[in-house]
mmCIF file of C-alpha atoms in Angstrom:
data_model
loop_
_atom_site.group_PDB
_atom_site.id
_atom_site.type_symbol
_atom_site.label_atom_id
_atom_site.label_comp_id
_atom_site.label_asym_id
_atom_site.label_seq_id
_atom_site.Cartn_x
_atom_site.Cartn_y
_atom_site.Cartn_z
ATOM 1 C CA MET A 1 26.718 -6.897 -19.407
ATOM 2 C CA SER A 2 27.215 -3.164 -20.608
ATOM 3 C CA GLU A 3 28.522 -0.156 -18.676
ATOM 4 C CA VAL A 4 25.178 1.376 -18.238
ATOM 5 C CA SER A 5 23.385 -1.816 -16.544
ATOM 6 C CA THR A 6 26.240 -2.251 -14.304
ATOM 7 C CA VAL A 7 26.031 1.584 -13.112
ATOM 8 C CA ILE A 8 22.133 1.279 -12.846
ATOM 9 C CA ILE A 9 22.347 -2.244 -10.506
ATOM 10 C CA ALA A 10 25.280 -0.447 -8.395
ATOM 11 C CA ILE A 11 22.687 2.425 -7.836
ATOM 12 C CA PHE A 12 19.861 0.129 -6.601
ATOM 13 C CA ILE A 13 21.940 -1.965 -4.380
ATOM 14 C CA LEU A 14 24.003 1.190 -2.887
ATOM 15 C CA LEU A 15 20.498 2.857 -2.426
ATOM 16 C CA GLY A 16 19.165 -0.053 -0.706
ATOM 17 C CA ALA A 17 21.937 -0.519 1.751
ATOM 18 C CA PHE A 18 22.049 3.223 2.347
ATOM 19 C CA LEU A 19 18.269 3.081 3.375
ATOM 20 C CA SER A 20 18.813 0.394 5.545
ATOM 21 C CA LEU A 21 21.568 2.188 7.203
ATOM 22 C CA VAL A 22 19.410 5.182 7.670
ATOM 23 C CA THR A 23 16.726 2.999 9.201
ATOM 24 C CA ALA A 24 19.252 1.704 11.741
ATOM 25 C CA PHE A 25 19.912 5.433 12.776
ATOM 26 C CA GLY A 26 16.369 6.188 12.784
ATOM 27 C CA VAL A 27 15.701 2.992 15.246
ATOM 28 C CA ILE A 28 18.568 4.302 17.663
ATOM 29 C CA ARG A 29 17.722 8.080 17.553
ATOM 30 C CA LEU A 30 14.021 8.616 17.525
ATOM 31 C CA PRO A 31 12.586 8.774 20.976
ATOM 32 C CA ASP A 32 9.655 6.165 21.310
ATOM 33 C CA VAL A 33 8.290 3.129 19.925
ATOM 34 C CA TYR A 34 5.991 4.701 17.429
ATOM 35 C CA THR A 35 8.074 7.162 15.880
ATOM 36 C CA ARG A 36 10.766 4.306 15.497
ATOM 37 C CA ASN A 37 8.362 2.342 13.920
ATOM 38 C CA HIS A 38 7.828 5.102 11.386
ATOM 39 C CA ALA A 39 11.487 4.482 10.381
ATOM 40 C CA ALA A 40 11.802 0.938 10.821
ATOM 41 C CA SER A 41 8.581 -0.030 8.568
ATOM 42 C CA LYS A 42 9.084 2.662 5.715
ATOM 43 C CA ALA A 43 12.782 2.802 5.094
ATOM 44 C CA ALA A 44 13.405 -0.768 5.596
ATOM 45 C CA THR A 45 10.572 -1.983 3.233
ATOM 46 C CA LEU A 46 12.054 0.289 0.564
ATOM 47 C CA GLY A 47 15.638 -0.839 1.164
ATOM 48 C CA ILE A 48 15.149 -4.253 0.839
ATOM 49 C CA MET A 49 13.026 -3.830 -2.316
ATOM 50 C CA PHE A 50 15.695 -1.939 -3.737
ATOM 51 C CA ILE A 51 18.226 -4.637 -3.062
ATOM 52 C CA LEU A 52 16.022 -7.284 -4.359
ATOM 53 C CA ILE A 53 15.167 -5.497 -7.764
ATOM 54 C CA GLY A 54 19.194 -4.977 -7.956
ATOM 55 C CA THR A 55 19.547 -8.748 -7.693
ATOM 56 C CA CYS A 56 16.907 -9.691 -9.942
ATOM 57 C CA ILE A 57 18.425 -7.452 -12.459
ATOM 58 C CA PHE A 58 22.036 -8.364 -11.957
ATOM 59 C CA PHE A 59 21.256 -12.257 -12.427
ATOM 60 C CA TYR A 60 19.034 -11.453 -15.417
ATOM 61 C CA LEU A 61 21.619 -9.539 -17.451
ATOM 62 C CA LYS A 62 24.643 -11.801 -16.163
ATOM 63 C CA ASP A 63 23.010 -15.199 -16.692
ATOM 64 C CA GLY A 64 20.116 -14.578 -18.764
ATOM 65 C CA TYR A 65 18.141 -16.032 -15.724
ATOM 66 C CA PHE A 66 15.037 -14.561 -14.840
ATOM 67 C CA ASN A 67 14.104 -15.477 -11.114
ATOM 68 C CA SER A 68 10.812 -14.814 -10.564
ATOM 69 C CA ARG A 69 11.017 -15.883 -6.728
ATOM 70 C CA VAL A 70 12.739 -12.562 -6.010
ATOM 71 C CA ILE A 71 9.755 -10.768 -7.655
ATOM 72 C CA LEU A 72 7.455 -12.475 -5.246
ATOM 73 C CA GLY A 73 9.648 -11.896 -2.459
ATOM 74 C CA ILE A 74 9.223 -7.937 -3.413
ATOM 75 C CA ILE A 75 5.469 -8.447 -3.474
ATOM 76 C CA PHE A 76 5.188 -10.351 -0.194
ATOM 77 C CA ILE A 77 7.467 -7.653 1.636
ATOM 78 C CA PHE A 78 5.594 -4.732 0.119
ATOM 79 C CA LEU A 79 2.196 -6.463 1.367
ATOM 80 C CA THR A 80 3.279 -7.758 5.118
ATOM 81 C CA ALA A 81 5.717 -4.954 6.081
ATOM 82 C CA PRO A 82 3.015 -2.201 6.887
ATOM 83 C CA VAL A 83 0.805 -4.768 8.514
ATOM 84 C CA SER A 84 3.438 -5.701 10.953
ATOM 85 C CA GLY A 85 4.482 -2.523 11.853
ATOM 86 C CA HIS A 86 0.880 -1.626 12.662
ATOM 87 C CA LEU A 87 0.358 -4.752 14.619
ATOM 88 C CA ILE A 88 3.624 -3.983 16.828
ATOM 89 C CA SER A 89 2.279 -0.227 17.349
ATOM 90 C CA ARG A 90 -1.088 -1.223 18.169
ATOM 91 C CA ALA A 91 0.195 -3.852 20.841
ATOM 92 C CA ALA A 92 2.491 -1.261 22.093
ATOM 93 C CA TYR A 93 -0.347 1.010 22.820
ATOM 94 C CA HIS A 94 -2.625 -1.431 24.377
ATOM 95 C CA THR A 95 0.157 -2.651 26.833
ATOM 96 C CA GLY A 96 0.472 0.819 27.907
ATOM 97 C CA VAL A 97 3.607 2.114 26.290
ATOM 98 C CA LYS A 98 3.821 5.869 26.675
ATOM 99 C CA MET A 99 4.092 8.105 23.888
ATOM 100 C CA TRP A 100 7.034 10.493 24.060
ATOM 101 C CA ASN A 101 6.486 13.397 26.238
ATOM 102 C CA LYS A 102 6.556 16.110 23.686
ATOM 103 C CA SER A 103 3.521 14.452 21.890
ATOM 104 C CA VAL A 104 0.743 16.958 21.111
ATOM 105 C CA GLN A 105 -2.301 15.220 20.522
ATOM 106 C CA ASP A 106 -4.104 11.917 21.415
ATOM 107 C CA ASP A 107 -7.411 11.091 20.167
ATOM 108 C CA TYR A 108 -7.280 7.381 20.444
ATOM 109 C CA LYS A 109 -7.048 7.758 24.401
ATOM 110 C CA SER A 110 -10.743 9.172 24.789
ATOM 111 C CA TYR A 111 -11.840 6.347 22.376
ATOM 112 C CA LEU A 112 -10.441 3.611 24.308
ATOM 113 C CA GLU A 113 -12.181 5.335 27.459
ATOM 114 C CA GLU A 114 -15.283 5.573 25.633
ATOM 115 C CA GLN A 115 -15.218 1.729 24.744
ATOM 116 C CA GLY A 116 -14.183 0.662 28.274
ATOM 117 C CA GLU A 117 -17.176 2.507 29.812
ATOM 118 C CA LYS A 118 -19.721 0.670 27.108
ATOM 119 C CA GLU A 119 -18.343 -2.604 28.182
ATOM 120 C CA LYS A 120 -18.593 -2.002 31.780
ATOM 121 C CA SER A 121 -22.198 -0.908 31.292
ATOM 122 C CA ASN A 122 -22.937 -3.782 29.079
ATOM 123 C CA SER A 123 -21.608 -6.322 31.728
ATOM 124 C CA MET B 1 -16.323 -8.333 -12.824
ATOM 125 C CA ALA B 2 -15.351 -11.890 -12.095
ATOM 126 C CA PHE B 3 -18.097 -12.845 -14.388
ATOM 127 C CA GLN B 4 -17.116 -10.491 -16.953
ATOM 128 C CA ILE B 5 -13.725 -12.096 -17.023
ATOM 129 C CA LEU B 6 -15.037 -15.558 -16.856
ATOM 130 C CA LEU B 7 -16.968 -14.945 -19.836
ATOM 131 C CA ASN B 8 -14.056 -13.417 -21.837
ATOM 132 C CA PHE B 9 -12.017 -16.442 -21.005
ATOM 133 C CA ILE B 10 -14.956 -18.889 -22.419
ATOM 134 C CA LEU B 11 -15.246 -16.682 -25.437
ATOM 135 C CA ALA B 12 -11.753 -17.207 -25.986
ATOM 136 C CA PHE B 13 -11.566 -20.895 -25.596
ATOM 137 C CA LEU B 14 -14.360 -20.973 -28.255
ATOM 138 C CA TRP B 15 -12.473 -19.036 -30.526
ATOM 139 C CA MET B 16 -9.555 -21.735 -30.151
ATOM 140 C CA PHE B 17 -12.163 -24.436 -30.896
ATOM 141 C CA LEU B 18 -13.705 -22.826 -33.836
ATOM 142 C CA GLN B 19 -10.049 -22.471 -35.132
ATOM 143 C CA ASN B 20 -9.042 -25.701 -34.378
ATOM 144 C CA SER B 21 -5.622 -24.540 -33.217
ATOM 145 C CA MET B 22 -4.644 -24.697 -29.913
ATOM 146 C CA ASP B 23 -1.731 -22.015 -29.576
ATOM 147 C CA ALA B 24 -1.383 -19.018 -27.464
ATOM 148 C CA SER B 25 -1.658 -16.794 -30.111
ATOM 149 C CA THR B 26 -4.987 -18.140 -31.172
ATOM 150 C CA PHE B 27 -6.008 -17.678 -27.477
ATOM 151 C CA LEU B 28 -4.852 -13.974 -27.597
ATOM 152 C CA ILE B 29 -6.885 -13.383 -30.636
ATOM 153 C CA GLY B 30 -9.892 -14.940 -29.304
ATOM 154 C CA TYR B 31 -9.388 -12.930 -25.904
ATOM 155 C CA LEU B 32 -9.270 -9.580 -27.761
ATOM 156 C CA LEU B 33 -12.214 -10.431 -29.992
ATOM 157 C CA GLY B 34 -14.233 -11.531 -26.600
ATOM 158 C CA LEU B 35 -13.268 -8.010 -25.081
ATOM 159 C CA LEU B 36 -14.546 -6.420 -28.236
ATOM 160 C CA ILE B 37 -17.808 -8.433 -28.047
ATOM 161 C CA LEU B 38 -17.959 -7.603 -24.159
ATOM 162 C CA PHE B 39 -17.969 -4.023 -24.993
ATOM 163 C CA GLY B 40 -20.475 -4.167 -27.343
ATOM 164 C CA MET B 41 -22.924 -6.116 -24.853
ATOM 165 C CA ARG B 42 -21.852 -3.697 -21.904
ATOM 166 C CA ARG B 43 -25.420 -2.327 -21.191
ATOM 167 C CA PHE B 44 -26.441 -6.012 -20.349
ATOM 168 C CA PHE B 45 -24.140 -6.623 -17.386
ATOM 169 C CA SER B 46 -25.002 -4.887 -14.007
ATOM 170 C CA SER B 47 -21.486 -3.600 -13.156
ATOM 171 C CA ARG B 48 -19.247 -1.416 -15.369
ATOM 172 C CA PHE B 49 -16.831 -2.695 -18.319
ATOM 173 C CA TYR B 50 -14.100 -4.408 -16.641
ATOM 174 C CA LEU B 51 -11.460 -3.035 -18.288
ATOM 175 C CA LEU B 52 -12.173 0.367 -16.765
ATOM 176 C CA ARG B 53 -11.670 -1.407 -13.172
ATOM 177 C CA VAL B 54 -8.522 -3.102 -14.221
ATOM 178 C CA VAL B 55 -7.313 0.699 -15.214
ATOM 179 C CA ALA B 56 -8.096 1.673 -11.642
ATOM 180 C CA VAL B 57 -6.427 -0.902 -9.989
ATOM 181 C CA ILE B 58 -3.178 -0.247 -11.851
ATOM 182 C CA ASN B 59 -3.693 3.463 -11.318
ATOM 183 C CA LEU B 60 -3.907 2.532 -7.440
ATOM 184 C CA LEU B 61 -0.758 0.539 -7.815
ATOM 185 C CA LEU B 62 1.160 3.432 -9.031
ATOM 186 C CA ILE B 63 -0.102 5.635 -6.240
ATOM 187 C CA PHE B 64 1.176 3.034 -3.671
ATOM 188 C CA ILE B 65 4.835 2.875 -5.388
ATOM 189 C CA LYS B 66 4.956 6.920 -5.590
ATOM 190 C CA GLU B 67 3.790 7.121 -2.062
ATOM 191 C CA LEU B 68 6.411 4.671 -0.699
ATOM 192 C CA ILE B 69 9.007 6.613 -2.296
ATOM 193 C CA LEU B 70 7.788 10.055 -1.053
ATOM 194 C CA ALA B 71 7.418 8.566 2.383
ATOM 195 C CA ASN B 72 11.014 7.439 2.629
ATOM 196 C CA LEU B 73 12.169 10.907 1.638
ATOM 197 C CA ALA B 74 10.236 12.327 4.464
ATOM 198 C CA VAL B 75 11.368 9.830 7.128
ATOM 199 C CA LEU B 76 14.952 10.436 5.782
ATOM 200 C CA LYS B 77 14.799 13.993 6.452
ATOM 201 C CA VAL B 78 13.415 13.449 10.013
ATOM 202 C CA ILE B 79 15.825 11.016 10.703
ATOM 203 C CA LEU B 80 19.010 12.540 9.367
ATOM 204 C CA LYS B 81 18.049 16.272 10.535
ATOM 205 C CA PRO B 82 20.632 17.268 13.293
ATOM 206 C CA LYS B 83 17.558 18.882 15.579
ATOM 207 C CA LEU B 84 15.023 16.607 16.698
ATOM 208 C CA ASP B 85 11.792 19.143 16.537
ATOM 209 C CA ILE B 86 9.280 16.748 15.517
ATOM 210 C CA GLN B 87 5.881 16.678 17.141
ATOM 211 C CA PRO B 88 4.457 13.325 17.241
ATOM 212 C CA GLY B 89 0.604 12.543 17.934
ATOM 213 C CA ILE B 90 -2.292 10.610 17.298
ATOM 214 C CA PHE B 91 -5.335 12.100 15.441
ATOM 215 C CA ALA B 92 -8.635 10.746 14.085
ATOM 216 C CA LEU B 93 -9.792 10.492 10.432
ATOM 217 C CA PRO B 94 -13.173 9.745 9.665
ATOM 218 C CA THR B 95 -13.848 7.701 6.527
ATOM 219 C CA LYS B 96 -16.694 6.609 4.232
ATOM 220 C CA LEU B 97 -15.472 3.471 3.149
ATOM 221 C CA THR B 98 -17.223 0.293 4.600
ATOM 222 C CA SER B 99 -16.103 -3.132 3.395
ATOM 223 C CA ASP B 100 -13.133 -4.991 4.960
ATOM 224 C CA TRP B 101 -10.979 -5.087 2.125
ATOM 225 C CA GLU B 102 -11.248 -1.346 1.149
ATOM 226 C CA LEU B 103 -10.297 -0.069 4.751
ATOM 227 C CA THR B 104 -7.433 -2.818 4.622
ATOM 228 C CA ILE B 105 -6.056 -1.522 1.430
ATOM 229 C CA LEU B 106 -6.577 2.243 2.667
ATOM 230 C CA SER B 107 -4.921 1.617 5.969
ATOM 231 C CA ASN B 108 -1.924 -0.152 3.967
ATOM 232 C CA LEU B 109 -1.880 2.989 2.025
ATOM 233 C CA ILE B 110 -1.866 5.322 5.052
ATOM 234 C CA THR B 111 1.082 3.593 6.564
ATOM 235 C CA LEU B 112 3.378 4.053 3.611
ATOM 236 C CA THR B 113 2.467 7.566 3.204
ATOM 237 C CA PRO B 114 4.981 10.362 4.400
ATOM 238 C CA GLY B 115 4.842 10.602 8.576
ATOM 239 C CA THR B 116 1.595 8.706 9.167
ATOM 240 C CA PHE B 117 1.039 5.265 10.646
ATOM 241 C CA VAL B 118 -2.304 3.548 11.489
ATOM 242 C CA ILE B 119 -3.073 2.437 14.887
ATOM 243 C CA ASP B 120 -6.508 1.066 15.159
ATOM 244 C CA ILE B 121 -9.700 1.397 13.513
ATOM 245 C CA SER B 122 -12.734 1.810 15.576
ATOM 246 C CA LYS B 123 -15.373 -0.768 16.133
ATOM 247 C CA ASP B 124 -17.879 0.707 13.911
ATOM 248 C CA LYS B 125 -15.314 1.163 11.213
ATOM 249 C CA LYS B 126 -15.917 4.703 10.637
ATOM 250 C CA ILE B 127 -12.836 6.183 12.438
ATOM 251 C CA ILE B 128 -9.245 5.409 11.547
ATOM 252 C CA TYR B 129 -6.702 6.476 14.371
ATOM 253 C CA ILE B 130 -3.296 7.388 12.876
ATOM 254 C CA HIS B 131 -0.065 8.513 14.695
ATOM 255 C CA ALA B 132 1.650 11.304 12.614
ATOM 256 C CA ILE B 133 5.276 11.883 13.281
ATOM 257 C CA ASP B 134 4.790 15.684 12.797
ATOM 258 C CA ILE B 135 0.978 16.815 13.493
ATOM 259 C CA PRO B 136 1.370 20.644 12.407
ATOM 260 C CA ASP B 137 3.186 20.103 9.592
ATOM 261 C CA VAL B 138 1.289 17.429 7.974
ATOM 262 C CA GLU B 139 -2.134 17.406 9.037
ATOM 263 C CA GLU B 140 -3.892 19.375 6.340
ATOM 264 C CA VAL B 141 -1.849 17.862 3.376
ATOM 265 C CA ILE B 142 -2.421 14.557 4.660
ATOM 266 C CA GLU B 143 -6.277 15.166 4.641
ATOM 267 C CA SER B 144 -6.124 15.839 1.032
ATOM 268 C CA ILE B 145 -3.994 12.919 0.211
ATOM 269 C CA LYS B 146 -6.537 10.733 2.117
ATOM 270 C CA ASN B 147 -9.443 12.028 -0.013
ATOM 271 C CA SER B 148 -7.549 10.987 -3.126
ATOM 272 C CA PHE B 149 -6.836 7.832 -1.725
ATOM 273 C CA GLU B 150 -10.516 7.186 -0.878
ATOM 274 C CA LYS B 151 -11.500 8.365 -4.309
ATOM 275 C CA ALA B 152 -9.181 6.088 -6.132
ATOM 276 C CA ILE B 153 -10.259 2.847 -3.967
ATOM 277 C CA MET B 154 -13.864 3.806 -4.576
ATOM 278 C CA GLU B 155 -13.061 4.053 -8.437
ATOM 279 C CA VAL B 156 -12.210 0.485 -7.955
ATOM 280 C CA SER B 157 -15.006 -0.840 -5.995
ATOM 281 C CA ARG B 158 -17.844 1.180 -7.350
#
């Protein structure tokens, strides 16, 4: 392995670890479920992807072994992380978790009330 | 589109049988020749020449990656800022897309854009409810980004 590739791998893995750390800070620090979800679903996705890319390049250059499972892992995380974030926040909203009191706007509430009235008039 | 790809494969196999050699390189040459034939006969198909759509898909993928990195920078800024002065909220975004897979891709893209997050899609599939981490700051920018996403997705499905 040349020096340049070592440095590139190191940058990838350290950046991934840093992003995961920032995610943890965000989950502790942000005020409510929804804003925490912003941090968890975005930064963690990219952090894990960077670490996996670094691993893939490392084993390819060291052993000449291209691990396609790592690439598949990256694609799966890329596809599933935003969906899980969406589902968690939607479930939170429907079970009545309140938004932070400094929130400025809520269009979804009026839509839900409308839907509820429609169902009542139907039944 | 799937029909055109299938036809291209069949033409490539035909080329392999004409050459009487079963190599990958023969297949590749046959595939390229088939591509040329399909391009020449593109006005007999009901949909567009399929390579254009492949280019649109690749374009969408590049947008995905770019937005993911930008979103992370935005979230980093919010989290590491010493003062917590965000104004979260939920706003409604009307959309022109109709089919389910288009909406899925659009909401995945929105979830990975800076500071936005899909909460729900209304039952008639016309409005997407989005949680934004900082409403006054991003709303207009987001509208323009959404328009470009919708255009990129329509480019694929048209």
